[in-house]
PDB file of C-alpha atoms in Angstrom:
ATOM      1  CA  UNK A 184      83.759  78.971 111.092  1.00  0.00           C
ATOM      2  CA  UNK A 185      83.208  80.234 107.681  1.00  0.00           C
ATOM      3  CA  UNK A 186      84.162  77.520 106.332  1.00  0.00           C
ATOM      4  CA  UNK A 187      82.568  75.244 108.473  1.00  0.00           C
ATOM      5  CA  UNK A 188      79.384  76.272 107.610  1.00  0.00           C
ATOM      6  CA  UNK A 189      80.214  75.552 103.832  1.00  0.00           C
ATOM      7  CA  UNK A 190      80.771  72.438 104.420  1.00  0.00           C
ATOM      8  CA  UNK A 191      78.279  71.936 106.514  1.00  0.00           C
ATOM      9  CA  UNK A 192      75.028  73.204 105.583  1.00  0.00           C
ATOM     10  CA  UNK A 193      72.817  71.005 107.718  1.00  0.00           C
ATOM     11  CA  UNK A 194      74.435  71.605 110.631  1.00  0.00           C
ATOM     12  CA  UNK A 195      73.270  75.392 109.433  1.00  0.00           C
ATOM     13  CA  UNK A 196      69.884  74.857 108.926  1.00  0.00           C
ATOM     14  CA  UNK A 197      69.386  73.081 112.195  1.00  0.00           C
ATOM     15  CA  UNK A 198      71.211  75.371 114.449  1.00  0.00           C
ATOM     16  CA  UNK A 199      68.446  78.195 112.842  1.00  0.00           C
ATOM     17  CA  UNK A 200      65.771  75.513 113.071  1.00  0.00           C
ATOM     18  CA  UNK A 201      66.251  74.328 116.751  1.00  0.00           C
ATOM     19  CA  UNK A 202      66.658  78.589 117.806  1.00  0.00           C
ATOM     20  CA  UNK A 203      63.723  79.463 116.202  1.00  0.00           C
ATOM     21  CA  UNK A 204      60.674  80.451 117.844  1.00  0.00           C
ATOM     22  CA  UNK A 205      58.299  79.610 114.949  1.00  0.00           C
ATOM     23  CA  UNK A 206      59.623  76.390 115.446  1.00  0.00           C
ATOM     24  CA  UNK A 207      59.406  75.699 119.013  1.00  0.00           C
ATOM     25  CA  UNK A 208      56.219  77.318 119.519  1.00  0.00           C
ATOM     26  CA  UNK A 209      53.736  75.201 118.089  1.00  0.00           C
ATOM     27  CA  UNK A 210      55.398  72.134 120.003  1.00  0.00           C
ATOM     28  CA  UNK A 211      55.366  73.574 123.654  1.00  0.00           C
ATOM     29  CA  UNK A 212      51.960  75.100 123.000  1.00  0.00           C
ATOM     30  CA  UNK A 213      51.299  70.908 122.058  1.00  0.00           C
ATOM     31  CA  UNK A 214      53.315  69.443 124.466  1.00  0.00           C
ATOM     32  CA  UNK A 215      52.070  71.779 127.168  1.00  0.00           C
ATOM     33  CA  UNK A 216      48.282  71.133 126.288  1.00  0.00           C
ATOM     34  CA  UNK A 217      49.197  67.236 126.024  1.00  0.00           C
ATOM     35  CA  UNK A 218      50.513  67.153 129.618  1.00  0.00           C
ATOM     36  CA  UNK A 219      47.450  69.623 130.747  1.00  0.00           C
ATOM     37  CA  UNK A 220      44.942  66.980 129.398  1.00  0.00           C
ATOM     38  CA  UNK A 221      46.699  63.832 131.221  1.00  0.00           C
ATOM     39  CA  UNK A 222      46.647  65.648 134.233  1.00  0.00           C
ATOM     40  CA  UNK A 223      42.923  66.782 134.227  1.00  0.00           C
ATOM     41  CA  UNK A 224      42.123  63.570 132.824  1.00  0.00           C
ATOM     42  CA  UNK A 225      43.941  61.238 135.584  1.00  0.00           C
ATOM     43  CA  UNK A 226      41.581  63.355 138.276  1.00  0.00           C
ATOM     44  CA  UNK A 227      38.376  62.777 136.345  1.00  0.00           C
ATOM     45  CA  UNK A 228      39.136  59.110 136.275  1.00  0.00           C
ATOM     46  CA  UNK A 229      39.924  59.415 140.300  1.00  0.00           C
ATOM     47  CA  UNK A 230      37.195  61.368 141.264  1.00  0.00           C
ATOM     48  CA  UNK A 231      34.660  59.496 139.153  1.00  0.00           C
ATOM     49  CA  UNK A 232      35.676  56.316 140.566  1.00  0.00           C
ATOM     50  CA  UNK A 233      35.347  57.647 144.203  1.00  0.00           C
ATOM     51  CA  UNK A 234      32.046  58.978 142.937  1.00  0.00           C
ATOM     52  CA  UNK A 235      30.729  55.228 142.043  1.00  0.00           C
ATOM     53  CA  UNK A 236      32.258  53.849 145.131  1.00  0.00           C
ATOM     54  CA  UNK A 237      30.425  56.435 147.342  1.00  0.00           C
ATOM     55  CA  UNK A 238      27.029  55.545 145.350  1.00  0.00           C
ATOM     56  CA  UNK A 239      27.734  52.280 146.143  1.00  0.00           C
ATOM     57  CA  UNK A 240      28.747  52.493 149.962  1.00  0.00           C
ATOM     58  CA  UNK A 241      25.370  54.561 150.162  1.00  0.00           C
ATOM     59  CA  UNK A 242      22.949  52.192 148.491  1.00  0.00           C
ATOM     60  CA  UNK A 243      24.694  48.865 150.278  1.00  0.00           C
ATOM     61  CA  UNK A 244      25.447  45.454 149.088  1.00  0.00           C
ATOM     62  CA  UNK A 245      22.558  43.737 151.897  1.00  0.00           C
ATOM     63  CA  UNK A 246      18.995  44.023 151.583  1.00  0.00           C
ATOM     64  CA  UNK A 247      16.891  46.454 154.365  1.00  0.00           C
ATOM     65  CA  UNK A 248      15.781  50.096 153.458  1.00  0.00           C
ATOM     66  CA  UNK A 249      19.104  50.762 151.494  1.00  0.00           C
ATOM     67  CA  UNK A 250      18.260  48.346 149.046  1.00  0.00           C
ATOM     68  CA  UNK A 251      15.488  51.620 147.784  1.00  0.00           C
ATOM     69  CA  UNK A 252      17.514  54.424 147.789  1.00  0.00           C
ATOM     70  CA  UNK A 253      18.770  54.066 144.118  1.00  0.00           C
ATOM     71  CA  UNK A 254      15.159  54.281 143.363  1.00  0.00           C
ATOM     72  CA  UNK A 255      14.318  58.066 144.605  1.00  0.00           C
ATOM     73  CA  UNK A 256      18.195  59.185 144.281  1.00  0.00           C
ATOM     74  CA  UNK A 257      19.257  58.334 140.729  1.00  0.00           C
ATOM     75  CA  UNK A 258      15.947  60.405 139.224  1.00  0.00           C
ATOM     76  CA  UNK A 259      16.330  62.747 141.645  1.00  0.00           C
ATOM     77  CA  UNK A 260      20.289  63.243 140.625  1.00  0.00           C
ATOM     78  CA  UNK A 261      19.370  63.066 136.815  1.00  0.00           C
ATOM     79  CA  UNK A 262      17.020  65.790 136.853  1.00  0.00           C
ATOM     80  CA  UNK A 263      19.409  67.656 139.045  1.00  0.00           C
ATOM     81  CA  UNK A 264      22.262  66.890 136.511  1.00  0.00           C
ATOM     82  CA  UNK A 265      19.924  67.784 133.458  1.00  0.00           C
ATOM     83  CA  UNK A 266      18.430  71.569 135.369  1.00  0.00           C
ATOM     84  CA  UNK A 267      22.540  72.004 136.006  1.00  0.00           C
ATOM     85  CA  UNK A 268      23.685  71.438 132.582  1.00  0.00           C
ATOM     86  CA  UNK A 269      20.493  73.604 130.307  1.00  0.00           C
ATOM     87  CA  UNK A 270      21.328  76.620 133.435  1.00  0.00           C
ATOM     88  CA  UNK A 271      24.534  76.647 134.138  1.00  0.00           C
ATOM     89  CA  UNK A 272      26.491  74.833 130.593  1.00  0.00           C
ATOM     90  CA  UNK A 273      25.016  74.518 127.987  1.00  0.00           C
ATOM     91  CA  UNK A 274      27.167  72.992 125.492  1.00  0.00           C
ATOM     92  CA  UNK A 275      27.891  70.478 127.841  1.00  0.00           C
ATOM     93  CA  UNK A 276      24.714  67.756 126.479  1.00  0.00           C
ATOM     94  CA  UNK A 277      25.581  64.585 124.836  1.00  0.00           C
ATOM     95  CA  UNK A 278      28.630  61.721 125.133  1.00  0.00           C
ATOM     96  CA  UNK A 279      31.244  64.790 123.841  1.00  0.00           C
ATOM     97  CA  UNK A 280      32.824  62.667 120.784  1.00  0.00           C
ATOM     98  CA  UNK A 281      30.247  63.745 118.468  1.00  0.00           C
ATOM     99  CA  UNK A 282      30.742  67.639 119.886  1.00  0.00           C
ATOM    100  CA  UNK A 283      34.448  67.954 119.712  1.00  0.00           C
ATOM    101  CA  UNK A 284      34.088  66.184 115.512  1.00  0.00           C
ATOM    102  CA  UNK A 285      31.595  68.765 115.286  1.00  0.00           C
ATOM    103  CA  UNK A 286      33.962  71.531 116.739  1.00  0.00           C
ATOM    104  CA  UNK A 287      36.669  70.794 114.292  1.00  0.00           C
ATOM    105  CA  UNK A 288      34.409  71.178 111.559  1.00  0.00           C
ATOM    106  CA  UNK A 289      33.133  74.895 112.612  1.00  0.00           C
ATOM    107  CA  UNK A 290      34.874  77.895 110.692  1.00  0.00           C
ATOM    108  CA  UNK A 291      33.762  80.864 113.578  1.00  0.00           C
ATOM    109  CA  UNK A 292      35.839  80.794 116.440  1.00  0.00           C
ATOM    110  CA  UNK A 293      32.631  82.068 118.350  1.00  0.00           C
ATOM    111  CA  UNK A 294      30.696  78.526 117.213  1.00  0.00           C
ATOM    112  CA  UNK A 295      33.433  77.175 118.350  1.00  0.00           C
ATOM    113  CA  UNK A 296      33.789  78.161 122.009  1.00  0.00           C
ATOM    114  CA  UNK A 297      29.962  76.933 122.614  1.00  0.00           C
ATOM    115  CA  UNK A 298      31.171  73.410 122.638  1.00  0.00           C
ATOM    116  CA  UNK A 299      34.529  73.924 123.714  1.00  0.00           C
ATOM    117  CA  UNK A 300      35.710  76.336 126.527  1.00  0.00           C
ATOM    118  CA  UNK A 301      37.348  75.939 129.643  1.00  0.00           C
ATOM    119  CA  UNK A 302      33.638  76.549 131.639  1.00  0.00           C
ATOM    120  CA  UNK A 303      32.300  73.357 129.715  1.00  0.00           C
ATOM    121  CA  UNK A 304      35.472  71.492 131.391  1.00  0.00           C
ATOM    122  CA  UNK A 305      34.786  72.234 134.314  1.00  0.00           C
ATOM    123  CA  UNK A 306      30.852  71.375 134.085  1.00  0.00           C
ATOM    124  CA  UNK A 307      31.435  68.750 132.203  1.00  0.00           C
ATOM    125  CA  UNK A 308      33.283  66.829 134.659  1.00  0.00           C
ATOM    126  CA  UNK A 309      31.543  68.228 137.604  1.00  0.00           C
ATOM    127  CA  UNK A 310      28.031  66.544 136.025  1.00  0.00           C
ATOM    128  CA  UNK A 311      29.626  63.903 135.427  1.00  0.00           C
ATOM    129  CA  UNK A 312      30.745  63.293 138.688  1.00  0.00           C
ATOM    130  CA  UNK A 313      26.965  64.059 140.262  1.00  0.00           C
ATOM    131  CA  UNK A 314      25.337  61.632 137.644  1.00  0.00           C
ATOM    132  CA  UNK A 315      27.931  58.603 138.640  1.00  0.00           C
ATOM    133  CA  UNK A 316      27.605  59.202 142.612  1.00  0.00           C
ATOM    134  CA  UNK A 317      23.634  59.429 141.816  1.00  0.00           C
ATOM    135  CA  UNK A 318      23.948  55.402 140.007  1.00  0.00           C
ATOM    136  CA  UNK A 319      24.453  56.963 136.266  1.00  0.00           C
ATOM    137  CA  UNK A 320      25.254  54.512 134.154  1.00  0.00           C
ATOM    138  CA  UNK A 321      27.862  57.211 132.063  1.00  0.00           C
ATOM    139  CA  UNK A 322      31.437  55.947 130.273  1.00  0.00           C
ATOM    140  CA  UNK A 323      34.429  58.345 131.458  1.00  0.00           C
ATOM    141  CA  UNK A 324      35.307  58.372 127.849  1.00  0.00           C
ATOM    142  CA  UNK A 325      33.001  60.743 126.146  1.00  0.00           C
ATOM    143  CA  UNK A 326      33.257  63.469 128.457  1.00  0.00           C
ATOM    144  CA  UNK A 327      37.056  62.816 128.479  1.00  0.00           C
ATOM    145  CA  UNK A 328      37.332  63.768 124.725  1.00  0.00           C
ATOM    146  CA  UNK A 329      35.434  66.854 124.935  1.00  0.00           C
ATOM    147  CA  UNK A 330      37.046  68.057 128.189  1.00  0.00           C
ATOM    148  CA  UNK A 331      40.431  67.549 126.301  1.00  0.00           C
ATOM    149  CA  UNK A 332      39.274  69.112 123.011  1.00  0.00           C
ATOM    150  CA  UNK A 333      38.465  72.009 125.368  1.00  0.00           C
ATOM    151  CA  UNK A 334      41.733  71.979 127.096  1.00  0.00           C
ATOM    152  CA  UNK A 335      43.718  71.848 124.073  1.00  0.00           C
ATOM    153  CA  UNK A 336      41.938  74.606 121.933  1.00  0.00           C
ATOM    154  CA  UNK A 337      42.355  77.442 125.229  1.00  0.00           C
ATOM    155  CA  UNK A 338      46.176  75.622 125.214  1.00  0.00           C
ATOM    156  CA  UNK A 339      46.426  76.944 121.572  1.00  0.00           C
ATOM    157  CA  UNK A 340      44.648  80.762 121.610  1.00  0.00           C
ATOM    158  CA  UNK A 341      47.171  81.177 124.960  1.00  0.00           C
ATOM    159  CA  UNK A 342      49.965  79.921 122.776  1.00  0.00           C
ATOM    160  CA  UNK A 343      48.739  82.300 120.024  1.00  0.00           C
ATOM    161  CA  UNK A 344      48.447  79.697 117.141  1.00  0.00           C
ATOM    162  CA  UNK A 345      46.286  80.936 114.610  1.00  0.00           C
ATOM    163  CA  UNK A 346      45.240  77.675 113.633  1.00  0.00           C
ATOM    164  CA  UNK A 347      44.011  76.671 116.868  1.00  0.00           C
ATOM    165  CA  UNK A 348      41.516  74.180 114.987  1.00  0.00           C
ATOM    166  CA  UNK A 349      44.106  71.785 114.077  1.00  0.00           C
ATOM    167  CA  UNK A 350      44.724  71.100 117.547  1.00  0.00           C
ATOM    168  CA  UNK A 351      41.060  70.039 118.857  1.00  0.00           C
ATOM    169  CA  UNK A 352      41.891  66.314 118.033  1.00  0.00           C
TER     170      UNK A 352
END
């Protein structure tokens, strides 16, 4: 075998490359994070479609008395949506491109978790859903990217990479 590995010394260094831990690490922590995101994601496209379809079953496609609920439910929802998000998440404001850029760009950890923890997930998509079923006129997309920003920087502190940053986007 000696020899072998003389001769060889590729097959060497990949044999120590593909058992190494430093190695592997990083890409589970990645791949695991990846497939986390797709999963949350496909549900917050499911969910926020049913949400539109039940605003949309509720307000009716006739005319009569149905015809005026969009105009008492969707302020009523929005100012519902806006008390839940300054009480209950507050770094959960704005489109969420523009947050998880900004995120990337922080140096304290602690900055960092005000615009992306697993909380803001969570209340992110849950407003989300509320201002679509209320007649929101909101994109998926935003909130997508900051719910996955989110998802992938916790993937990375339980992985324990120490540059959890390069992992936001």
């Amino acid at each position: 075998m000696a020899g072998t590995s003389r001769r060889y010394p590729m097959l060497r260094r990949s044999r120590a490359m593909w058992g190494s831990r430093r190695v592997w690490q990083p890409r589970l922590v990645f791949w695991a994070g990846a497939l986390g995101i797709g999963v949350i994601s496909v549900l917050f496209a499911v969910l926020a479609d049913r949400a539109q379809e039940l605003f949309h079953l509720m307000t009716g496609d006739g005319g009569g008395w149905r015809f005026y609920l969009p105009l008492a439910v969707t302020p009523l929802g929005f100012v519902l949506c806006a008390w839940l998000a300054h009480t209950f998440v507050p770094g959960s404001q704005g489109s969420g491109i523009p947050q998880a850029i900004a995120a990337r760009h922080l140096r304290d950890d602690e900055d960092r978790s005000h615009i992306l923890s697993l909380k803001l997930v969570v209340g992110k998509i849950m407003l989300t859903i509320v201002g679509l079923f209320c007649g929101a006129s909101i994109g998926r997309e935003g909130p997508t990217v900051q719910v996955g920003a989110s998802l992938m920087l916790q993937a990375a502190r339980w992985g324990g990479m120490v540059q959890a940053r390069g992992l936001i986007l």
